[in-house]
N, CA, C and O atoms as a MOPAC input file, in Angstrom:
PM7 MOZYME 1SCF
protein

 N    -25.42500 1   -14.15600 1    77.83400 1
 C    -24.32400 1   -13.20300 1    77.88100 1
 C    -23.07100 1   -13.75000 1    77.18900 1
 O    -22.35300 1   -12.99700 1    76.53100 1
 N    -22.80400 1   -15.05400 1    77.33200 1
 C    -21.62500 1   -15.65100 1    76.71900 1
 C    -21.68500 1   -15.55300 1    75.19600 1
 O    -20.66500 1   -15.30400 1    74.55300 1
 N    -22.86900 1   -15.74700 1    74.61500 1
 C    -23.01400 1   -15.64500 1    73.16300 1
 C    -22.70500 1   -14.23000 1    72.67600 1
 O    -22.08200 1   -14.05500 1    71.62900 1
 N    -23.13300 1   -13.23600 1    73.42400 1
 C    -22.82100 1   -11.85100 1    73.06000 1
 C    -21.32300 1   -11.60800 1    73.06300 1
 O    -20.80100 1   -10.92200 1    72.18400 1
 N    -20.62800 1   -12.16400 1    74.04100 1
 C    -19.18000 1   -12.00200 1    74.13600 1
 C    -18.49400 1   -12.67900 1    72.95300 1
 O    -17.57200 1   -12.11700 1    72.36100 1
 N    -18.94200 1   -13.87900 1    72.61200 1
 C    -18.36400 1   -14.58900 1    71.46900 1
 C    -18.61400 1   -13.81000 1    70.18900 1
 O    -17.70100 1   -13.65700 1    69.37700 1
 N    -19.83400 1   -13.31300 1    69.99000 1
 C    -20.14900 1   -12.52500 1    68.79800 1
 C    -19.31000 1   -11.25500 1    68.74400 1
 O    -18.83500 1   -10.86900 1    67.67600 1
 N    -19.12700 1   -10.61200 1    69.87600 1
 C    -18.31900 1    -9.40000 1    69.95200 1
 C    -16.86100 1    -9.71000 1    69.62900 1
 O    -16.21900 1    -8.97400 1    68.87900 1
 N    -16.33800 1   -10.79400 1    70.19300 1
 C    -14.96100 1   -11.20700 1    69.91500 1
 C    -14.77500 1   -11.54100 1    68.43900 1
 O    -13.76300 1   -11.18000 1    67.83800 1
 N    -15.75400 1   -12.23100 1    67.85600 1
 C    -15.68600 1   -12.59600 1    66.45200 1
 C    -15.66500 1   -11.35100 1    65.57200 1
 O    -14.87900 1   -11.27500 1    64.62800 1
 N    -16.50900 1   -10.38800 1    65.86700 1
 C    -16.54200 1    -9.15100 1    65.09100 1
 C    -15.22700 1    -8.38200 1    65.22800 1
 O    -14.71300 1    -7.85600 1    64.24100 1
 N    -14.68800 1    -8.31400 1    66.42600 1
 C    -13.41400 1    -7.62600 1    66.65600 1
 C    -12.28600 1    -8.27700 1    65.86000 1
 O    -11.51100 1    -7.58800 1    65.19600 1
 N    -12.19600 1    -9.60300 1    65.92800 1
 C    -11.13900 1   -10.30800 1    65.19700 1
 C    -11.33900 1   -10.16900 1    63.69600 1
 O    -10.37500 1    -9.93000 1    62.96900 1
 N    -12.57100 1   -10.31500 1    63.21700 1
 C    -12.85800 1   -10.17400 1    61.78900 1
 C    -12.42700 1    -8.79500 1    61.30200 1
 O    -11.81800 1    -8.67100 1    60.23900 1
 N    -12.73900 1    -7.76900 1    62.07000 1
 C    -12.35200 1    -6.39800 1    61.68800 1
 C    -10.83100 1    -6.24700 1    61.66900 1
 O    -10.28000 1    -5.64400 1    60.74800 1
 N    -10.15900 1    -6.78400 1    62.66600 1
 C     -8.69000 1    -6.69700 1    62.74000 1
 C     -8.05600 1    -7.33900 1    61.51200 1
 O     -7.17900 1    -6.75000 1    60.88000 1
 N     -8.49500 1    -8.53400 1    61.18100 1
 C     -7.90100 1    -9.27300 1    60.06800 1
 C     -8.27500 1    -8.64500 1    58.72700 1
 O     -7.43300 1    -8.54300 1    57.83500 1
 N     -9.50900 1    -8.23100 1    58.58100 1
 C     -9.95900 1    -7.59500 1    57.34200 1
 C     -9.20200 1    -6.29600 1    57.09500 1
 O     -8.78900 1    -6.02300 1    55.96800 1
 N     -9.02100 1    -5.50500 1    58.12900 1
 C     -8.26400 1    -4.25400 1    58.01400 1
 C     -6.82700 1    -4.53200 1    57.60900 1
 O     -6.28500 1    -3.86500 1    56.72800 1
 N     -6.20700 1    -5.52000 1    58.25300 1
 C     -4.82500 1    -5.87300 1    57.90500 1
 C     -4.75100 1    -6.29800 1    56.44200 1
 O     -3.86400 1    -5.84800 1    55.71500 1
 N     -5.66600 1    -7.15500 1    56.00000 1
 C     -5.66300 1    -7.62500 1    54.61100 1
 C     -5.80900 1    -6.46200 1    53.62800 1
 O     -5.10700 1    -6.40600 1    52.61900 1
 N     -6.70800 1    -5.54800 1    53.92200 1
 C     -6.91500 1    -4.39300 1    53.03900 1
 C     -5.64800 1    -3.54500 1    52.94700 1
 O     -5.28400 1    -3.08400 1    51.86600 1
 N     -4.98600 1    -3.34300 1    54.06800 1
 C     -3.77300 1    -2.51900 1    54.08100 1
 C     -2.59700 1    -3.21700 1    53.40600 1
 O     -1.76900 1    -2.56800 1    52.76800 1
 N     -2.52500 1    -4.55300 1    53.54900 1
 C     -1.38300 1    -5.30200 1    53.02000 1
 C     -1.61400 1    -5.82300 1    51.60300 1
 O     -0.68600 1    -6.32800 1    50.97100 1
 N     -2.84100 1    -5.70400 1    51.10200 1
 C     -3.13700 1    -6.20800 1    49.76900 1
 C     -3.37700 1    -7.70400 1    49.73000 1
 O     -3.14800 1    -8.33900 1    48.70000 1
 N     -3.82900 1    -8.27100 1    50.82100 1
 C     -4.12400 1    -9.70100 1    50.90700 1
 C     -5.62800 1    -9.92300 1    50.85800 1
 O     -6.40700 1    -8.97100 1    50.81300 1
 N     -6.02400 1   -11.18500 1    50.86800 1
 C     -7.43400 1   -11.53100 1    50.89600 1
 C     -7.68600 1   -12.59800 1    51.95800 1
 O     -6.76800 1   -13.29500 1    52.38900 1
 N     -8.92800 1   -12.70900 1    52.36200 1
 C     -9.30700 1   -13.73700 1    53.31700 1
 C     -9.62400 1   -15.03500 1    52.58500 1
 O    -10.11800 1   -15.03200 1    51.45700 1
 N     -9.33300 1   -16.11500 1    53.24200 1
 C     -9.63600 1   -17.45000 1    52.73100 1
 C    -11.14300 1   -17.64400 1    52.61300 1
 O    -11.90300 1   -17.02300 1    53.35600 1
 N    -11.58600 1   -18.49400 1    51.69300 1
 C    -13.00500 1   -18.84500 1    51.64900 1
 C    -13.48200 1   -19.51500 1    52.95000 1
 O    -14.67600 1   -19.49700 1    53.24900 1
 N    -12.57700 1   -20.09300 1    53.70500 1
 C    -12.89000 1   -20.72300 1    54.98800 1
 C    -12.69000 1   -19.77500 1    56.16800 1
 O    -12.60300 1   -20.22100 1    57.31200 1
 N    -12.61500 1   -18.47800 1    55.90200 1
 C    -12.28100 1   -17.50100 1    56.93400 1
 C    -13.20300 1   -17.56700 1    58.14400 1
 O    -12.72400 1   -17.51700 1    59.27700 1
 N    -14.50300 1   -17.67700 1    57.93700 1
 C    -15.42700 1   -17.66200 1    59.08100 1
 C    -15.15900 1   -18.81900 1    60.03700 1
 O    -15.18300 1   -18.63100 1    61.25400 1
 N    -14.90700 1   -20.00000 1    59.51000 1
 C    -14.62200 1   -21.15900 1    60.36300 1
 C    -13.30900 1   -20.96400 1    61.11400 1
 O    -13.21800 1   -21.29100 1    62.29700 1
 N    -12.29900 1   -20.43500 1    60.43900 1
 C    -10.99900 1   -20.20200 1    61.07500 1
 C    -11.12600 1   -19.12100 1    62.14900 1
 O    -10.57700 1   -19.26400 1    63.24200 1
 N    -11.84500 1   -18.05000 1    61.84400 1
 C    -12.04800 1   -16.98300 1    62.82200 1
 C    -12.79000 1   -17.51900 1    64.05000 1
 O    -12.45300 1   -17.16700 1    65.18000 1
 N    -13.78300 1   -18.35800 1    63.83500 1
 C    -14.51500 1   -18.95600 1    64.96500 1
 C    -13.59500 1   -19.83800 1    65.80900 1
 O    -13.70000 1   -19.84400 1    67.03600 1
 N    -12.69900 1   -20.57800 1    65.16600 1
 C    -11.71900 1   -21.37700 1    65.91300 1
 C    -10.84800 1   -20.48000 1    66.78400 1
 O    -10.54800 1   -20.81700 1    67.93000 1
 N    -10.44700 1   -19.34500 1    66.24000 1
 C     -9.61100 1   -18.41800 1    67.00500 1
 C    -10.37100 1   -17.81000 1    68.17100 1
 O     -9.80000 1   -17.60400 1    69.24300 1
 N    -11.64700 1   -17.52100 1    67.97600 1
 C    -12.46600 1   -16.99400 1    69.06800 1
 C    -12.61000 1   -18.05600 1    70.16000 1
 O    -12.55200 1   -17.74400 1    71.34900 1
 N    -12.79700 1   -19.31100 1    69.74900 1
 C    -12.83900 1   -20.39400 1    70.73600 1
 C    -11.51000 1   -20.50700 1    71.47800 1
 O    -11.48400 1   -20.75800 1    72.68300 1
 N    -10.41500 1   -20.32100 1    70.75600 1
 C     -9.08400 1   -20.34000 1    71.36700 1
 C     -8.97700 1   -19.21700 1    72.39700 1
 O     -8.42500 1   -19.40900 1    73.48100 1
 N     -9.50400 1   -18.05600 1    72.05300 1
 C     -9.46400 1   -16.93100 1    72.99400 1
 C    -10.22700 1   -17.25900 1    74.27000 1
 O     -9.79000 1   -16.90500 1    75.36500 1
 N    -11.35300 1   -17.92800 1    74.13300 1
 C    -12.13300 1   -18.30600 1    75.31500 1
 C    -11.32100 1   -19.22000 1    76.24300 1
 O    -11.47000 1   -19.16500 1    77.46300 1
 N    -10.46700 1   -20.05200 1    75.65700 1
 C     -9.66200 1   -21.00000 1    76.43900 1
 C     -8.33300 1   -20.42600 1    76.92200 1
 O     -7.87300 1   -20.75200 1    78.01600 1
 N     -7.71400 1   -19.56500 1    76.09800 1
 C     -6.34300 1   -19.13000 1    76.38000 1
 C     -6.19100 1   -17.64500 1    76.67600 1
 O     -5.14700 1   -17.21900 1    77.17000 1
 N     -7.22100 1   -16.84800 1    76.38100 1
 C     -7.14700 1   -15.43500 1    76.70600 1
 C     -6.80600 1   -14.50300 1    75.56900 1
 O     -6.85900 1   -13.28500 1    75.73900 1
 N     -6.45200 1   -15.04800 1    74.38900 1
 C     -6.18400 1   -14.16500 1    73.25400 1
 C     -6.38400 1   -14.93000 1    71.95000 1
 O     -6.63500 1   -16.13500 1    71.96500 1
 N     -6.27400 1   -14.23200 1    70.82700 1
 C     -6.52500 1   -14.79600 1    69.50600 1
 C     -5.26300 1   -15.44400 1    68.94300 1
 O     -4.71800 1   -14.97700 1    67.94300 1
 N     -4.80400 1   -16.50100 1    69.57100 1
 C     -3.58900 1   -17.16800 1    69.11400 1
 C     -3.84900 1   -17.94800 1    67.84000 1
 O     -4.93800 1   -18.48200 1    67.63000 1
 N     -2.83100 1   -18.00500 1    66.99400 1
 C     -2.91400 1   -18.80800 1    65.78100 1
 C     -3.12000 1   -20.26500 1    66.19500 1
 O     -2.33800 1   -20.80000 1    66.98100 1
 N     -4.16400 1   -20.90900 1    65.67500 1
 C     -4.41400 1   -22.29100 1    66.05400 1
 C     -3.37300 1   -23.26100 1    65.51600 1
 O     -3.31900 1   -24.41300 1    65.94900 1
 N     -2.55500 1   -22.81600 1    64.58800 1
 C     -1.54300 1   -23.68900 1    63.98000 1
 C     -0.17300 1   -23.56800 1    64.63100 1
 O      0.76500 1   -24.25200 1    64.22100 1
 N     -0.04400 1   -22.72800 1    65.61700 1
 C      1.23300 1   -22.55600 1    66.29000 1
 C      1.20700 1   -23.23400 1    67.65800 1
 O      0.25100 1   -23.06100 1    68.41500 1
 N      2.24300 1   -24.00100 1    67.98000 1
 C      2.23500 1   -24.73500 1    69.24500 1
 C      2.41500 1   -23.85500 1    70.47800 1
 O      1.95600 1   -24.21200 1    71.56300 1
 N      3.07600 1   -22.71400 1    70.32500 1
 C      3.32800 1   -21.86000 1    71.47100 1
 C      2.33600 1   -20.71400 1    71.52600 1
 O      1.91700 1   -20.18700 1    70.49600 1
 N      1.97100 1   -20.34000 1    72.72300 1
 C      1.07100 1   -19.21100 1    72.95500 1
 C      1.91400 1   -18.03700 1    73.42800 1
 O      2.10900 1   -17.82800 1    74.62600 1
 N      2.40400 1   -17.28200 1    72.46700 1
 C      3.27900 1   -16.14700 1    72.72000 1
 C      2.67600 1   -14.90300 1    72.07000 1
 O      1.83900 1   -15.01900 1    71.17500 1
 N      3.08900 1   -13.72200 1    72.50900 1
 C      2.56900 1   -12.49900 1    71.87100 1
 C      2.76600 1   -12.48900 1    70.35600 1
 O      1.93000 1   -11.95200 1    69.63000 1
 N      3.85200 1   -13.07000 1    69.87700 1
 C      4.10100 1   -13.05900 1    68.43700 1
 C      3.25800 1   -14.07200 1    67.65500 1
 O      3.31100 1   -14.09500 1    66.42500 1
 N      2.47800 1   -14.91100 1    68.35700 1
 C      1.58600 1   -15.84400 1    67.65200 1
 C      0.12000 1   -15.42900 1    67.75100 1
 O     -0.77200 1   -16.20900 1    67.41600 1
 N     -0.12700 1   -14.20900 1    68.20800 1
 C     -1.49200 1   -13.67500 1    68.22900 1
 C     -1.82200 1   -13.16100 1    66.82700 1
 O     -1.00800 1   -12.47100 1    66.21300 1
 N     -2.99200 1   -13.48900 1    66.32700 1
 C     -3.42500 1   -13.07100 1    64.99800 1
 C     -3.64600 1   -11.54200 1    64.97200 1
 O     -4.32300 1   -11.01900 1    65.85700 1
 N     -3.13800 1   -10.87200 1    64.06300 1
 C     -2.31600 1   -11.15900 1    62.90900 1
 C     -0.88800 1   -11.33200 1    63.42200 1
 O     -0.27100 1   -10.39200 1    63.92300 1
 N     -0.37500 1   -12.56000 1    63.28500 1
 C      0.90000 1   -12.91600 1    63.91900 1
 C      2.08400 1   -12.20300 1    63.25800 1
 O      1.97900 1   -11.68400 1    62.14600 1
 N      3.20100 1   -12.19400 1    63.96900 1
 C      4.38600 1   -11.49300 1    63.47400 1
 C      4.91000 1   -12.08600 1    62.17700 1
 O      5.40000 1   -11.35900 1    61.31400 1
 N      4.80900 1   -13.40400 1    62.03300 1
 C      5.28200 1   -14.01800 1    60.78400 1
 C      4.53000 1   -13.45800 1    59.58300 1
 O      5.12500 1   -13.20200 1    58.53600 1
 N      3.24500 1   -13.27300 1    59.73300 1
 C      2.43600 1   -12.69600 1    58.64700 1
 C      2.81700 1   -11.24100 1    58.43700 1
 O      2.94300 1   -10.79100 1    57.29800 1
 N      3.00000 1   -10.51200 1    59.50900 1
 C      3.37200 1    -9.09800 1    59.40100 1
 C      4.73400 1    -8.91600 1    58.73800 1
 O      5.01900 1    -7.86100 1    58.17100 1
 N      5.57500 1    -9.95400 1    58.81100 1
 C      6.93500 1    -9.86700 1    58.26200 1
 C      7.11100 1   -10.62700 1    56.95300 1
 O      8.24100 1   -10.94600 1    56.58100 1
 N      6.02100 1   -10.92600 1    56.24400 1
 C      6.15100 1   -11.43900 1    54.88700 1
 C      5.85500 1   -12.90800 1    54.64900 1
 O      6.07700 1   -13.38900 1    53.53800 1
 N      5.36600 1   -13.64200 1    55.63300 1
 C      5.08200 1   -15.06000 1    55.44000 1
 C      4.10500 1   -15.29600 1    54.28700 1
 O      4.29100 1   -16.22500 1    53.50100 1
 N      3.08500 1   -14.47700 1    54.18300 1
 C      2.07900 1   -14.65800 1    53.13400 1
 C      2.70800 1   -14.46900 1    51.75500 1
 O      2.37100 1   -15.19100 1    50.81600 1
 N      3.59800 1   -13.52900 1    51.63100 1
 C      4.28500 1   -13.32200 1    50.34800 1
 C      5.15200 1   -14.52500 1    50.00000 1
 O      5.22600 1   -14.92100 1    48.83700 1
 N      5.80500 1   -15.10500 1    50.99200 1
 C      6.69700 1   -16.24200 1    50.74200 1
 C      5.92800 1   -17.52200 1    50.44100 1
 O      6.28100 1   -18.25000 1    49.51300 1
 N      4.88600 1   -17.80300 1    51.21100 1
 C      4.17400 1   -19.08100 1    51.10400 1
 C      2.83800 1   -18.99900 1    50.36700 1
 O      2.27700 1   -20.02600 1    49.98400 1
 N      2.33000 1   -17.79100 1    50.17100 1
 C      1.03300 1   -17.63800 1    49.52800 1
 C     -0.12200 1   -17.63500 1    50.50800 1
 O     -1.25700 1   -17.34200 1    50.13300 1
 N      0.16300 1   -17.96200 1    51.78300 1
 C     -0.87700 1   -17.99900 1    52.81800 1
 C     -0.19000 1   -17.97800 1    54.18100 1
 O      1.00400 1   -18.25400 1    54.29800 1
 N     -0.96500 1   -17.64700 1    55.19800 1
 C     -0.43300 1   -17.73100 1    56.56300 1
 C     -0.50600 1   -19.18400 1    57.03900 1
 O     -1.01700 1   -20.04500 1    56.32300 1
 N     -0.00500 1   -19.45200 1    58.22400 1
 C      0.05000 1   -20.81200 1    58.74700 1
 C     -1.30800 1   -21.50400 1    58.75000 1
 O     -1.40100 1   -22.68300 1    58.40900 1
 N     -2.35000 1   -20.79100 1    59.12700 1
 C     -3.67400 1   -21.41000 1    59.26700 1
 C     -4.54700 1   -21.20200 1    58.03000 1
 O     -5.72600 1   -21.55800 1    58.03900 1
 N     -3.98200 1   -20.63000 1    56.97000 1
 C     -4.69200 1   -20.37400 1    55.70900 1
 C     -5.85200 1   -19.39300 1    55.85100 1
 O     -6.79400 1   -19.42800 1    55.06000 1
 N     -5.79100 1   -18.53000 1    56.83800 1
 C     -6.79900 1   -17.48300 1    56.99100 1
 C     -6.54800 1   -16.34500 1    56.00900 1
 O     -7.47800 1   -15.82400 1    55.39400 1
 N     -5.29200 1   -15.97100 1    55.87100 1
 C     -4.89300 1   -14.83900 1    55.02800 1
 C     -4.15200 1   -15.37900 1    53.82700 1
 O     -3.20300 1   -16.15200 1    53.96300 1
 N     -4.59100 1   -14.96700 1    52.64700 1
 C     -4.00200 1   -15.44300 1    51.39300 1
 C     -3.43400 1   -14.28000 1    50.59900 1
 O     -3.92800 1   -13.15400 1    50.65600 1
 N     -2.38800 1   -14.58700 1    49.86300 1
 C     -1.84100 1   -13.61200 1    48.93900 1
 C     -2.82100 1   -13.44100 1    47.79700 1
 O     -3.47900 1   -14.40500 1    47.40500 1
 N     -2.93600 1   -12.25500 1    47.25900 1
 C     -3.77600 1   -12.03500 1    46.08600 1
 C     -3.17100 1   -12.69200 1    44.85900 1
 O     -3.84600 1   -12.84400 1    43.84000 1
 N     -1.91300 1   -13.08100 1    44.94400 1
 C     -1.23500 1   -13.70900 1    43.81400 1
 C     -1.43100 1   -15.21400 1    43.80300 1
 O     -1.10100 1   -15.86800 1    42.81300 1
 N     -1.95900 1   -15.78000 1    44.88100 1
 C     -2.13900 1   -17.22400 1    44.95500 1
 C     -3.24000 1   -17.65800 1    43.99100 1
 O     -4.31700 1   -17.06500 1    43.94600 1
 N     -2.94700 1   -18.69800 1    43.22800 1
 C     -3.95500 1   -19.22400 1    42.30500 1
 C     -5.15700 1   -19.72700 1    43.08200 1
 O     -5.00900 1   -20.40800 1    44.09700 1
 N     -6.34000 1   -19.39400 1    42.60700 1
 C     -7.55500 1   -19.86900 1    43.25300 1
 C     -7.77900 1   -21.31700 1    42.87000 1
 O     -7.63300 1   -21.70900 1    41.71200 1
 N     -8.13700 1   -22.10200 1    43.87800 1
 C     -8.33900 1   -23.52700 1    43.63600 1
 C     -9.78900 1   -23.82100 1    43.36000 1
 O    -10.15300 1   -24.97400 1    43.13200 1

C-alpha cells in the first residue's frame, strides 16, 4: 500500500510541476525524476512537497514555491533545486 501512495504522490507532483512549466514557458530539468522523488520522500516525512533546498517548511516553500511563481526562474535560469529551468538557459 505504501508504494501505491508514493507512486500516486509522485504522479500528482509531476503533473503539478509539468502543468506549471507548460503554462509559464519553462522546462523540467534532465534530473527531474530524481528531484521529484526527493520531494515525494520529503512529503512522507513532513506532510507536503517542500522544496528540498529551502531550510524552512512554510506554505511558500511548497513546490511550485512562491519564489518560482514570482520570477525566480527568469532571474536565475532555474529554481532553487534545479527542477524547473528557463527555456532560455543554455543547455549544458
